[in-house]
Structures are given as structure tokens and as C-alpha cells.
Amino acid sequence: MCSILHRRLPHHQAFTLELSPAAVMHDATMNNIDWNSFRIAVVDDNSINQKIIVKLLKKHLNIHIQPEDIFHNGHHCLHALAQKEYDLILLDIEMPVLDGMETAVRIRNGLPTPPLETESLGDSVNDFSASGAPTLTILPLNRNVPIVAVTCSALDHQREHYLSLGMNEVVAKPLQPPLLVDAVKRHLRTAQARRDGARVTRHSQDASWDSDDSTALGPSSSSASSRGRSASCEPRRTSSSTSTSPPLRDSPALRIRKIFETSIHAKSDSDTSNSPPPN
């Protein structure tokens, strides 16, 4: 049944909007999102900025950012992306070791990154990637994770450059809570929609597999049972039953033998008829 929403218009005209059950369910799901069920990475080399972002998300969305999801540079973030799946990345631009722009490029292209131990050697991530040192690769699903740049370098041409690198949105510093919260909610809603879509896809696939299994097993099982019934109902044949197979054809040797025996019998009969009667 469709839900009906009525709105009173001028001149006593009724405006009716019909929503499908799927649309009603989707709207209800979007209004009851558990924001704390998502995993968000906060990437910023400034500890004060980290604390501000964490407190804003906790205050407005009840999101509790775990310490292991807070990173001081892009290299640490890439290392985590190789081990865990994330729903959103809040990414600073100007950071040591690996800045936000290079981090975004590596995420979108799935480029390998060296392990964290290489930082103590003093070379850049790019140098180690080219040298053939042991590297890590981020998880495939993390390549499409939404990335929101949180930076003080947010002029128009800079925003365009960040978006061209694969980032999804830019929020300027100093932070304005409504702008940051709205950006987070917008991209987490998209993540929730992806979750629901994946859940529906898995459900439909399971239903399809169950249907295929029943279809594959049904005819064979029914035919087996029918064969069992026909075998049980069919009368048994006795040894007196005759074969209905056609007789075998005579071979040339057999035909010659028959002709020879016939001629012998005919000559014997002729000799018997010509012999004199007994005294």
C-alpha cells in the first residue's frame, strides 16, 4: 500500500503525493541512521585540529572517533587503509612525509606504499616506492571511499585542484561546525545507501541461488520418485516370457549346408523307391 501525503493548497485544492513502499522505507532508514556505526579516518598533523574535529563529530552526530583512526600524515592513513575498510576520510592537505594531495592520488589509484618502518630512514614515500622496497596496497573497497579535504588552503582554484585529484568535497579552516557536520552527514548517507544496496543485492542473489537449487533438484528428485513408483507398479516378467527379437539371418555356409542335406535326403528317397520289393 502506498503512503499518501496531503497538503492544503489555496482555493481548497488538494495536492496528493504517492510514495512507494521502497521510498518510504528508504526515507525512514535515512532518518534513523546510526552515525556511530561508520568508521571515519581523521588525517591531520595538528593535534589541536584533530581534537576539534573529534569533539564536533561527537557533539553533533554522536560519532566516537577511535584513537587508531586518527593519523598525523597520509602515510599512516594509507597503512590503515591496507588493513581496514573506512566509510569516510577527513583529510588535511599540508602534512609532512605524505601530504593530502599525494595521499588522495594514491588512494584513488591504489598505488603501493612502503610500511611505516621506512619513515625512520628519512627518505620520502615516493623514493621507497621507486626503489622496490616492500610495499603495502590499500583494500580495493577503500579506493572509492569519500574524501573530504579539511584545509586552510581553500581558494577556488585550490578547491578545483583537490577535486581533480579525486577528492569529493572541500571544507575550509577555521572550521564552521555546520559546514563540517553537513558534509559528514551527506557522505555517510551515501555510504548507508551503498550498504543497503549491497544488502539487497546479497539478498536477491541468495534468493536466486535458492531458486536455482530447487529448480535443479526438483525435476531429478521427482523423476527419481516417478521411476520408483513405475518400477514398483510394473509386473515382473517370468522366465516363460518369449523374446520378441527378430530371428537371425542364415549365413552363406549355413544355406549351403541346408542345400547339401536336402539333396542327400532326396537321393536317399529316390534309391528307396527304385529298390526291388522284398521276397
PDB file of C-alpha atoms in Angstrom:
ATOM      1  CA  MET A   1       0.000   0.000   0.000  1.00  0.00           C
ATOM      2  CA  CYS A   2       1.286   3.449  -0.884  1.00  0.00           C
ATOM      3  CA  SER A   3       1.565   6.197   1.690  1.00  0.00           C
ATOM      4  CA  ILE A   4      -0.424   9.342   0.929  1.00  0.00           C
ATOM      5  CA  LEU A   5       0.705  12.827   1.937  1.00  0.00           C
ATOM      6  CA  HIS A   6      -1.905  15.593   1.733  1.00  0.00           C
ATOM      7  CA  ARG A   7      -1.144  19.267   1.605  1.00  0.00           C
ATOM      8  CA  ARG A   8      -3.773  22.047   1.705  1.00  0.00           C
ATOM      9  CA  LEU A   9      -3.385  24.431  -1.228  1.00  0.00           C
ATOM     10  CA  PRO A  10      -5.204  27.703  -1.980  1.00  0.00           C
ATOM     11  CA  HIS A  11      -8.768  27.546  -3.314  1.00  0.00           C
ATOM     12  CA  HIS A  12      -9.332  24.316  -1.368  1.00  0.00           C
ATOM     13  CA  GLN A  13      -7.351  22.261  -3.857  1.00  0.00           C
ATOM     14  CA  ALA A  14      -5.843  19.032  -2.594  1.00  0.00           C
ATOM     15  CA  PHE A  15      -2.319  18.076  -3.524  1.00  0.00           C
ATOM     16  CA  THR A  16      -1.611  14.360  -3.249  1.00  0.00           C
ATOM     17  CA  LEU A  17       1.825  12.741  -3.371  1.00  0.00           C
ATOM     18  CA  GLU A  18       2.123   8.976  -3.541  1.00  0.00           C
ATOM     19  CA  LEU A  19       5.259   7.315  -2.227  1.00  0.00           C
ATOM     20  CA  SER A  20       6.143   3.731  -2.960  1.00  0.00           C
ATOM     21  CA  PRO A  21       6.868   1.404  -0.006  1.00  0.00           C
ATOM     22  CA  ALA A  22      10.533   1.271  -1.033  1.00  0.00           C
ATOM     23  CA  ALA A  23      10.743   5.077  -0.937  1.00  0.00           C
ATOM     24  CA  VAL A  24       9.062   5.190   2.474  1.00  0.00           C
ATOM     25  CA  MET A  25      11.458   2.553   3.833  1.00  0.00           C
ATOM     26  CA  HIS A  26      14.471   4.369   2.357  1.00  0.00           C
ATOM     27  CA  ASP A  27      13.358   7.677   3.888  1.00  0.00           C
ATOM     28  CA  ALA A  28      12.829   6.035   7.274  1.00  0.00           C
ATOM     29  CA  THR A  29      16.260   4.425   7.076  1.00  0.00           C
ATOM     30  CA  MET A  30      17.935   7.723   6.215  1.00  0.00           C
ATOM     31  CA  ASN A  31      16.243   9.418   9.183  1.00  0.00           C
ATOM     32  CA  ASN A  32      17.350   6.708  11.603  1.00  0.00           C
ATOM     33  CA  ILE A  33      20.998   6.323  10.697  1.00  0.00           C
ATOM     34  CA  ASP A  34      23.350   5.266  13.440  1.00  0.00           C
ATOM     35  CA  TRP A  35      26.173   7.688  12.645  1.00  0.00           C
ATOM     36  CA  ASN A  36      28.456   5.977  15.110  1.00  0.00           C
ATOM     37  CA  SER A  37      28.314   2.750  13.084  1.00  0.00           C
ATOM     38  CA  PHE A  38      30.628   4.243  10.454  1.00  0.00           C
ATOM     39  CA  ARG A  39      34.399   4.238  10.500  1.00  0.00           C
ATOM     40  CA  ILE A  40      35.904   7.684   9.850  1.00  0.00           C
ATOM     41  CA  ALA A  41      39.597   8.471   9.423  1.00  0.00           C
ATOM     42  CA  VAL A  42      40.843  11.854  10.644  1.00  0.00           C
ATOM     43  CA  VAL A  43      44.152  12.780   8.989  1.00  0.00           C
ATOM     44  CA  ASP A  44      45.822  15.961  10.296  1.00  0.00           C
ATOM     45  CA  ASP A  45      49.309  16.690  11.594  1.00  0.00           C
ATOM     46  CA  ASN A  46      47.989  19.256  14.082  1.00  0.00           C
ATOM     47  CA  SER A  47      46.780  17.654  17.314  1.00  0.00           C
ATOM     48  CA  ILE A  48      44.543  20.665  18.116  1.00  0.00           C
ATOM     49  CA  ASN A  49      42.725  20.305  14.782  1.00  0.00           C
ATOM     50  CA  GLN A  50      42.329  16.594  15.475  1.00  0.00           C
ATOM     51  CA  LYS A  51      40.687  17.292  18.820  1.00  0.00           C
ATOM     52  CA  ILE A  52      38.357  19.920  17.340  1.00  0.00           C
ATOM     53  CA  ILE A  53      37.132  17.534  14.628  1.00  0.00           C
ATOM     54  CA  VAL A  54      36.681  14.678  17.092  1.00  0.00           C
ATOM     55  CA  LYS A  55      34.682  16.854  19.526  1.00  0.00           C
ATOM     56  CA  LEU A  56      32.451  18.276  16.779  1.00  0.00           C
ATOM     57  CA  LEU A  57      31.557  14.829  15.470  1.00  0.00           C
ATOM     58  CA  LYS A  58      30.842  13.563  18.964  1.00  0.00           C
ATOM     59  CA  LYS A  59      28.711  16.566  19.893  1.00  0.00           C
ATOM     60  CA  HIS A  60      26.579  16.819  16.747  1.00  0.00           C
ATOM     61  CA  LEU A  61      26.442  13.229  15.470  1.00  0.00           C
ATOM     62  CA  ASN A  62      27.416  11.129  18.495  1.00  0.00           C
ATOM     63  CA  ILE A  63      30.336   9.740  16.484  1.00  0.00           C
ATOM     64  CA  HIS A  64      33.179   8.450  18.632  1.00  0.00           C
ATOM     65  CA  ILE A  65      36.427   8.525  16.669  1.00  0.00           C
ATOM     66  CA  GLN A  66      38.786   5.858  17.933  1.00  0.00           C
ATOM     67  CA  PRO A  67      42.450   6.744  18.574  1.00  0.00           C
ATOM     68  CA  GLU A  68      43.587   4.180  15.992  1.00  0.00           C
ATOM     69  CA  ASP A  69      41.606   6.097  13.338  1.00  0.00           C
ATOM     70  CA  ILE A  70      43.481   9.392  13.903  1.00  0.00           C
ATOM     71  CA  PHE A  71      46.616   9.868  11.776  1.00  0.00           C
ATOM     72  CA  HIS A  72      49.356  12.511  11.649  1.00  0.00           C
ATOM     73  CA  ASN A  73      50.152  12.133   7.938  1.00  0.00           C
ATOM     74  CA  GLY A  74      48.988  10.415   4.779  1.00  0.00           C
ATOM     75  CA  HIS A  75      51.487   7.583   5.119  1.00  0.00           C
ATOM     76  CA  HIS A  76      49.910   6.418   8.364  1.00  0.00           C
ATOM     77  CA  CYS A  77      46.473   6.675   6.775  1.00  0.00           C
ATOM     78  CA  LEU A  78      47.475   4.540   3.778  1.00  0.00           C
ATOM     79  CA  HIS A  79      48.883   1.934   6.140  1.00  0.00           C
ATOM     80  CA  ALA A  80      45.485   1.714   7.887  1.00  0.00           C
ATOM     81  CA  LEU A  81      43.616   1.604   4.566  1.00  0.00           C
ATOM     82  CA  ALA A  82      45.592  -1.521   3.706  1.00  0.00           C
ATOM     83  CA  GLN A  83      44.144  -3.269   6.771  1.00  0.00           C
ATOM     84  CA  LYS A  84      40.649  -1.872   7.490  1.00  0.00           C
ATOM     85  CA  GLU A  85      37.728  -0.560   5.464  1.00  0.00           C
ATOM     86  CA  TYR A  86      36.647   3.061   6.007  1.00  0.00           C
ATOM     87  CA  ASP A  87      33.447   4.946   5.200  1.00  0.00           C
ATOM     88  CA  LEU A  88      34.900   8.490   5.128  1.00  0.00           C
ATOM     89  CA  ILE A  89      38.270  10.256   5.271  1.00  0.00           C
ATOM     90  CA  LEU A  90      38.674  13.804   6.620  1.00  0.00           C
ATOM     91  CA  LEU A  91      41.991  14.778   5.063  1.00  0.00           C
ATOM     92  CA  ASP A  92      44.275  17.714   5.736  1.00  0.00           C
ATOM     93  CA  ILE A  93      46.341  18.967   2.770  1.00  0.00           C
ATOM     94  CA  GLU A  94      49.630  20.265   4.144  1.00  0.00           C
ATOM     95  CA  MET A  95      51.302  17.478   6.144  1.00  0.00           C
ATOM     96  CA  PRO A  96      54.839  16.083   6.491  1.00  0.00           C
ATOM     97  CA  VAL A  97      56.012  12.765   4.986  1.00  0.00           C
ATOM     98  CA  LEU A  98      52.973  12.482   2.690  1.00  0.00           C
ATOM     99  CA  ASP A  99      50.608  15.404   2.089  1.00  0.00           C
ATOM    100  CA  GLY A 100      46.888  15.229   1.412  1.00  0.00           C
ATOM    101  CA  MET A 101      47.132  15.589  -2.366  1.00  0.00           C
ATOM    102  CA  GLU A 102      49.577  12.701  -2.800  1.00  0.00           C
ATOM    103  CA  THR A 103      47.537  10.654  -0.334  1.00  0.00           C
ATOM    104  CA  ALA A 104      44.356  11.152  -2.374  1.00  0.00           C
ATOM    105  CA  VAL A 105      46.118  10.192  -5.606  1.00  0.00           C
ATOM    106  CA  ARG A 106      47.466   7.008  -4.041  1.00  0.00           C
ATOM    107  CA  ILE A 107      44.047   6.077  -2.654  1.00  0.00           C
ATOM    108  CA  ARG A 108      42.205   6.589  -5.923  1.00  0.00           C
ATOM    109  CA  ASN A 109      44.801   4.730  -7.980  1.00  0.00           C
ATOM    110  CA  GLY A 110      45.549   2.003  -5.462  1.00  0.00           C
ATOM    111  CA  LEU A 111      49.268   2.760  -5.549  1.00  0.00           C
ATOM    112  CA  PRO A 112      51.516   0.765  -3.214  1.00  0.00           C
ATOM    113  CA  THR A 113      53.068   2.413  -0.189  1.00  0.00           C
ATOM    114  CA  PRO A 114      56.031   1.318   1.945  1.00  0.00           C
ATOM    115  CA  PRO A 115      55.492   0.113   5.531  1.00  0.00           C
ATOM    116  CA  LEU A 116      55.730   2.532   8.431  1.00  0.00           C
ATOM    117  CA  GLU A 117      59.256   1.414   9.347  1.00  0.00           C
ATOM    118  CA  THR A 118      60.653   3.270   6.330  1.00  0.00           C
ATOM    119  CA  GLU A 119      59.843   6.674   7.855  1.00  0.00           C
ATOM    120  CA  SER A 120      62.751   6.345  10.285  1.00  0.00           C
ATOM    121  CA  LEU A 121      65.173   6.096   7.349  1.00  0.00           C
ATOM    122  CA  GLY A 122      64.450   9.671   6.351  1.00  0.00           C
ATOM    123  CA  ASP A 123      63.538   9.151   2.693  1.00  0.00           C
ATOM    124  CA  SER A 124      60.207  10.068   1.150  1.00  0.00           C
ATOM    125  CA  VAL A 125      57.441   7.611   0.344  1.00  0.00           C
ATOM    126  CA  ASN A 126      57.967   8.205  -3.365  1.00  0.00           C
ATOM    127  CA  ASP A 127      61.658   7.273  -3.117  1.00  0.00           C
ATOM    128  CA  PHE A 128      60.843   3.967  -1.460  1.00  0.00           C
ATOM    129  CA  SER A 129      58.097   3.149  -3.957  1.00  0.00           C
ATOM    130  CA  ALA A 130      60.581   3.560  -6.799  1.00  0.00           C
ATOM    131  CA  SER A 131      63.354   1.614  -5.085  1.00  0.00           C
ATOM    132  CA  GLY A 132      61.478  -1.676  -4.992  1.00  0.00           C
ATOM    133  CA  ALA A 133      61.284  -1.846  -1.193  1.00  0.00           C
ATOM    134  CA  PRO A 134      58.490  -3.949   0.405  1.00  0.00           C
ATOM    135  CA  THR A 135      55.176  -2.175  -0.052  1.00  0.00           C
ATOM    136  CA  LEU A 136      51.535  -2.330   1.083  1.00  0.00           C
ATOM    137  CA  THR A 137      48.398  -1.952  -1.042  1.00  0.00           C
ATOM    138  CA  ILE A 138      45.139  -0.495   0.226  1.00  0.00           C
ATOM    139  CA  LEU A 139      41.989  -2.629   0.245  1.00  0.00           C
ATOM    140  CA  PRO A 140      40.011  -2.478  -3.027  1.00  0.00           C
ATOM    141  CA  LEU A 141      36.865  -1.027  -1.402  1.00  0.00           C
ATOM    142  CA  ASN A 142      38.885   1.821   0.099  1.00  0.00           C
ATOM    143  CA  ARG A 143      39.769   3.114  -3.362  1.00  0.00           C
ATOM    144  CA  ASN A 144      36.272   4.628  -3.618  1.00  0.00           C
ATOM    145  CA  VAL A 145      35.974   5.897  -0.047  1.00  0.00           C
ATOM    146  CA  PRO A 146      34.685   9.520   0.119  1.00  0.00           C
ATOM    147  CA  ILE A 147      37.443  12.035   0.838  1.00  0.00           C
ATOM    148  CA  VAL A 148      36.674  15.460   2.322  1.00  0.00           C
ATOM    149  CA  ALA A 149      39.571  17.894   2.314  1.00  0.00           C
ATOM    150  CA  VAL A 150      39.728  19.893   5.542  1.00  0.00           C
ATOM    151  CA  THR A 151      42.242  22.668   4.931  1.00  0.00           C
ATOM    152  CA  CYS A 152      43.031  26.355   5.249  1.00  0.00           C
ATOM    153  CA  SER A 153      44.149  26.347   1.593  1.00  0.00           C
ATOM    154  CA  ALA A 154      40.644  26.524   0.147  1.00  0.00           C
ATOM    155  CA  LEU A 155      40.660  29.163  -2.590  1.00  0.00           C
ATOM    156  CA  ASP A 156      38.579  28.485  -5.683  1.00  0.00           C
ATOM    157  CA  HIS A 157      41.456  27.276  -7.847  1.00  0.00           C
ATOM    158  CA  GLN A 158      42.741  25.118  -4.989  1.00  0.00           C
ATOM    159  CA  ARG A 159      39.327  23.544  -4.499  1.00  0.00           C
ATOM    160  CA  GLU A 160      39.176  22.690  -8.192  1.00  0.00           C
ATOM    161  CA  HIS A 161      42.604  21.089  -7.988  1.00  0.00           C
ATOM    162  CA  TYR A 162      41.644  18.955  -4.989  1.00  0.00           C
ATOM    163  CA  LEU A 163      38.505  17.747  -6.744  1.00  0.00           C
ATOM    164  CA  SER A 164      40.506  16.907  -9.868  1.00  0.00           C
ATOM    165  CA  LEU A 165      42.706  14.633  -7.743  1.00  0.00           C
ATOM    166  CA  GLY A 166      39.695  12.571  -6.683  1.00  0.00           C
ATOM    167  CA  MET A 167      38.543  14.301  -3.507  1.00  0.00           C
ATOM    168  CA  ASN A 168      34.792  14.634  -3.076  1.00  0.00           C
ATOM    169  CA  GLU A 169      34.436  17.899  -1.160  1.00  0.00           C
ATOM    170  CA  VAL A 170      36.394  20.696   0.499  1.00  0.00           C
ATOM    171  CA  VAL A 171      35.713  22.210   3.933  1.00  0.00           C
ATOM    172  CA  ALA A 172      37.727  25.289   4.826  1.00  0.00           C
ATOM    173  CA  LYS A 173      39.561  26.055   8.051  1.00  0.00           C
ATOM    174  CA  PRO A 174      38.914  27.591  10.513  1.00  0.00           C
ATOM    175  CA  LEU A 175      36.105  25.085  10.792  1.00  0.00           C
ATOM    176  CA  GLN A 176      32.480  26.117  10.856  1.00  0.00           C
ATOM    177  CA  PRO A 177      30.632  23.294  12.634  1.00  0.00           C
ATOM    178  CA  PRO A 178      27.502  23.315  10.421  1.00  0.00           C
ATOM    179  CA  LEU A 179      29.565  23.011   7.241  1.00  0.00           C
ATOM    180  CA  LEU A 180      31.657  20.131   8.554  1.00  0.00           C
ATOM    181  CA  VAL A 181      28.663  18.299  10.038  1.00  0.00           C
ATOM    182  CA  ASP A 182      26.618  18.687   6.848  1.00  0.00           C
ATOM    183  CA  ALA A 183      29.484  17.364   4.728  1.00  0.00           C
ATOM    184  CA  VAL A 184      29.965  14.360   7.001  1.00  0.00           C
ATOM    185  CA  LYS A 185      26.247  13.548   7.070  1.00  0.00           C
ATOM    186  CA  ARG A 186      25.936  13.879   3.303  1.00  0.00           C
ATOM    187  CA  HIS A 187      28.713  11.406   2.555  1.00  0.00           C
ATOM    188  CA  LEU A 188      27.712   8.982   5.300  1.00  0.00           C
ATOM    189  CA  ARG A 189      24.194   8.905   3.868  1.00  0.00           C
ATOM    190  CA  THR A 190      25.765   7.865   0.585  1.00  0.00           C
ATOM    191  CA  ALA A 191      27.708   5.176   2.429  1.00  0.00           C
ATOM    192  CA  GLN A 192      24.472   3.993   4.069  1.00  0.00           C
ATOM    193  CA  ALA A 193      22.803   3.780   0.666  1.00  0.00           C
ATOM    194  CA  ARG A 194      25.706   1.653  -0.585  1.00  0.00           C
ATOM    195  CA  ARG A 195      25.298  -0.612   2.432  1.00  0.00           C
ATOM    196  CA  ASP A 196      21.568  -1.006   1.787  1.00  0.00           C
ATOM    197  CA  GLY A 197      22.198  -1.659  -1.896  1.00  0.00           C
ATOM    198  CA  ALA A 198      24.793  -4.305  -1.118  1.00  0.00           C
ATOM    199  CA  ARG A 199      22.421  -5.908   1.394  1.00  0.00           C
ATOM    200  CA  VAL A 200      19.580  -6.011  -1.155  1.00  0.00           C
ATOM    201  CA  THR A 201      21.941  -7.406  -3.791  1.00  0.00           C
ATOM    202  CA  ARG A 202      23.124 -10.169  -1.471  1.00  0.00           C
ATOM    203  CA  HIS A 203      19.514 -10.982  -0.530  1.00  0.00           C
ATOM    204  CA  SER A 204      18.413 -11.195  -4.164  1.00  0.00           C
ATOM    205  CA  GLN A 205      21.431 -13.348  -5.021  1.00  0.00           C
ATOM    206  CA  ASP A 206      20.671 -15.715  -2.148  1.00  0.00           C
ATOM    207  CA  ALA A 207      17.046 -15.953  -3.295  1.00  0.00           C
ATOM    208  CA  SER A 208      18.180 -16.593  -6.852  1.00  0.00           C
ATOM    209  CA  TRP A 209      20.593 -19.307  -5.728  1.00  0.00           C
ATOM    210  CA  ASP A 210      17.861 -20.962  -3.636  1.00  0.00           C
ATOM    211  CA  SER A 211      15.520 -20.881  -6.636  1.00  0.00           C
ATOM    212  CA  ASP A 212      18.187 -22.352  -8.886  1.00  0.00           C
ATOM    213  CA  ASP A 213      18.888 -25.104  -6.377  1.00  0.00           C
ATOM    214  CA  SER A 214      15.212 -26.029  -6.075  1.00  0.00           C
ATOM    215  CA  THR A 215      14.841 -25.989  -9.833  1.00  0.00           C
ATOM    216  CA  ALA A 216      17.906 -28.159 -10.305  1.00  0.00           C
ATOM    217  CA  LEU A 217      16.889 -30.634  -7.597  1.00  0.00           C
ATOM    218  CA  GLY A 218      13.154 -30.692  -8.306  1.00  0.00           C
ATOM    219  CA  PRO A 219      12.954 -32.475 -11.668  1.00  0.00           C
ATOM    220  CA  SER A 220      15.594 -35.062 -10.794  1.00  0.00           C
ATOM    221  CA  SER A 221      14.006 -35.895  -7.471  1.00  0.00           C
ATOM    222  CA  SER A 222      10.529 -36.059  -8.983  1.00  0.00           C
ATOM    223  CA  SER A 223      11.749 -38.204 -11.872  1.00  0.00           C
ATOM    224  CA  ALA A 224      13.515 -40.489  -9.428  1.00  0.00           C
ATOM    225  CA  SER A 225      10.351 -40.875  -7.389  1.00  0.00           C
ATOM    226  CA  SER A 226       8.319 -41.470 -10.531  1.00  0.00           C
ATOM    227  CA  ARG A 227      10.825 -44.096 -11.622  1.00  0.00           C
ATOM    228  CA  GLY A 228      10.489 -45.727  -8.230  1.00  0.00           C
ATOM    229  CA  ARG A 229       6.698 -45.747  -8.497  1.00  0.00           C
ATOM    230  CA  SER A 230       6.741 -47.142 -12.022  1.00  0.00           C
ATOM    231  CA  ALA A 231       9.230 -49.817 -11.016  1.00  0.00           C
ATOM    232  CA  SER A 232       7.119 -50.855  -8.049  1.00  0.00           C
ATOM    233  CA  CYS A 233       3.866 -50.903 -10.043  1.00  0.00           C
ATOM    234  CA  GLU A 234       5.257 -52.727 -13.125  1.00  0.00           C
ATOM    235  CA  PRO A 235       4.559 -56.505 -13.124  1.00  0.00           C
ATOM    236  CA  ARG A 236       7.572 -58.741 -13.004  1.00  0.00           C
ATOM    237  CA  ARG A 237       8.430 -60.817 -16.064  1.00  0.00           C
ATOM    238  CA  THR A 238       8.750 -64.548 -15.651  1.00  0.00           C
ATOM    239  CA  SER A 239      11.208 -66.882 -17.318  1.00  0.00           C
ATOM    240  CA  SER A 240       8.439 -68.195 -19.645  1.00  0.00           C
ATOM    241  CA  SER A 241       8.163 -64.908 -21.432  1.00  0.00           C
ATOM    242  CA  THR A 242       9.321 -65.151 -25.049  1.00  0.00           C
ATOM    243  CA  SER A 243      11.674 -62.849 -26.785  1.00  0.00           C
ATOM    244  CA  THR A 244      10.282 -60.563 -29.448  1.00  0.00           C
ATOM    245  CA  SER A 245      13.597 -60.072 -31.180  1.00  0.00           C
ATOM    246  CA  PRO A 246      13.655 -60.946 -34.908  1.00  0.00           C
ATOM    247  CA  PRO A 247      15.301 -64.246 -35.987  1.00  0.00           C
ATOM    248  CA  LEU A 248      18.896 -64.225 -37.090  1.00  0.00           C
ATOM    249  CA  ARG A 249      19.588 -64.331 -40.817  1.00  0.00           C
ATOM    250  CA  ASP A 250      21.247 -67.517 -42.242  1.00  0.00           C
ATOM    251  CA  SER A 251      24.871 -67.247 -43.149  1.00  0.00           C
ATOM    252  CA  PRO A 252      26.059 -68.437 -46.650  1.00  0.00           C
ATOM    253  CA  ALA A 253      27.725 -71.519 -45.130  1.00  0.00           C
ATOM    254  CA  LEU A 254      24.519 -72.444 -43.357  1.00  0.00           C
ATOM    255  CA  ARG A 255      22.499 -72.115 -46.573  1.00  0.00           C
ATOM    256  CA  ILE A 256      24.978 -74.373 -48.485  1.00  0.00           C
ATOM    257  CA  ARG A 257      24.780 -76.949 -45.705  1.00  0.00           C
ATOM    258  CA  LYS A 258      20.997 -76.960 -45.897  1.00  0.00           C
ATOM    259  CA  ILE A 259      21.071 -77.424 -49.709  1.00  0.00           C
ATOM    260  CA  PHE A 260      23.537 -80.338 -49.354  1.00  0.00           C
ATOM    261  CA  GLU A 261      21.417 -82.071 -46.719  1.00  0.00           C
ATOM    262  CA  THR A 262      18.288 -81.622 -48.856  1.00  0.00           C
ATOM    263  CA  SER A 263      19.951 -83.207 -51.880  1.00  0.00           C
ATOM    264  CA  ILE A 264      21.169 -86.162 -49.774  1.00  0.00           C
ATOM    265  CA  HIS A 265      17.665 -86.779 -48.429  1.00  0.00           C
ATOM    266  CA  ALA A 266      16.193 -86.562 -51.951  1.00  0.00           C
ATOM    267  CA  LYS A 267      18.723 -89.114 -53.339  1.00  0.00           C
ATOM    268  CA  SER A 268      18.035 -91.454 -50.431  1.00  0.00           C
ATOM    269  CA  ASP A 269      14.324 -91.278 -51.082  1.00  0.00           C
ATOM    270  CA  SER A 270      14.931 -91.990 -54.825  1.00  0.00           C
ATOM    271  CA  ASP A 271      17.056 -95.059 -54.096  1.00  0.00           C
ATOM    272  CA  THR A 272      14.456 -96.413 -51.744  1.00  0.00           C
ATOM    273  CA  SER A 273      11.675 -96.078 -54.333  1.00  0.00           C
ATOM    274  CA  ASN A 274      13.706 -97.828 -57.084  1.00  0.00           C
ATOM    275  CA  SER A 275      14.818-100.805 -54.980  1.00  0.00           C
ATOM    276  CA  PRO A 276      13.025-104.204 -55.708  1.00  0.00           C
ATOM    277  CA  PRO A 277      10.399-105.317 -53.275  1.00  0.00           C
ATOM    278  CA  PRO A 278      11.471-107.852 -50.657  1.00  0.00           C
ATOM    279  CA  ASN A 279      10.758-111.595 -51.248  1.00  0.00           C
TER     280      ASN A 279
END
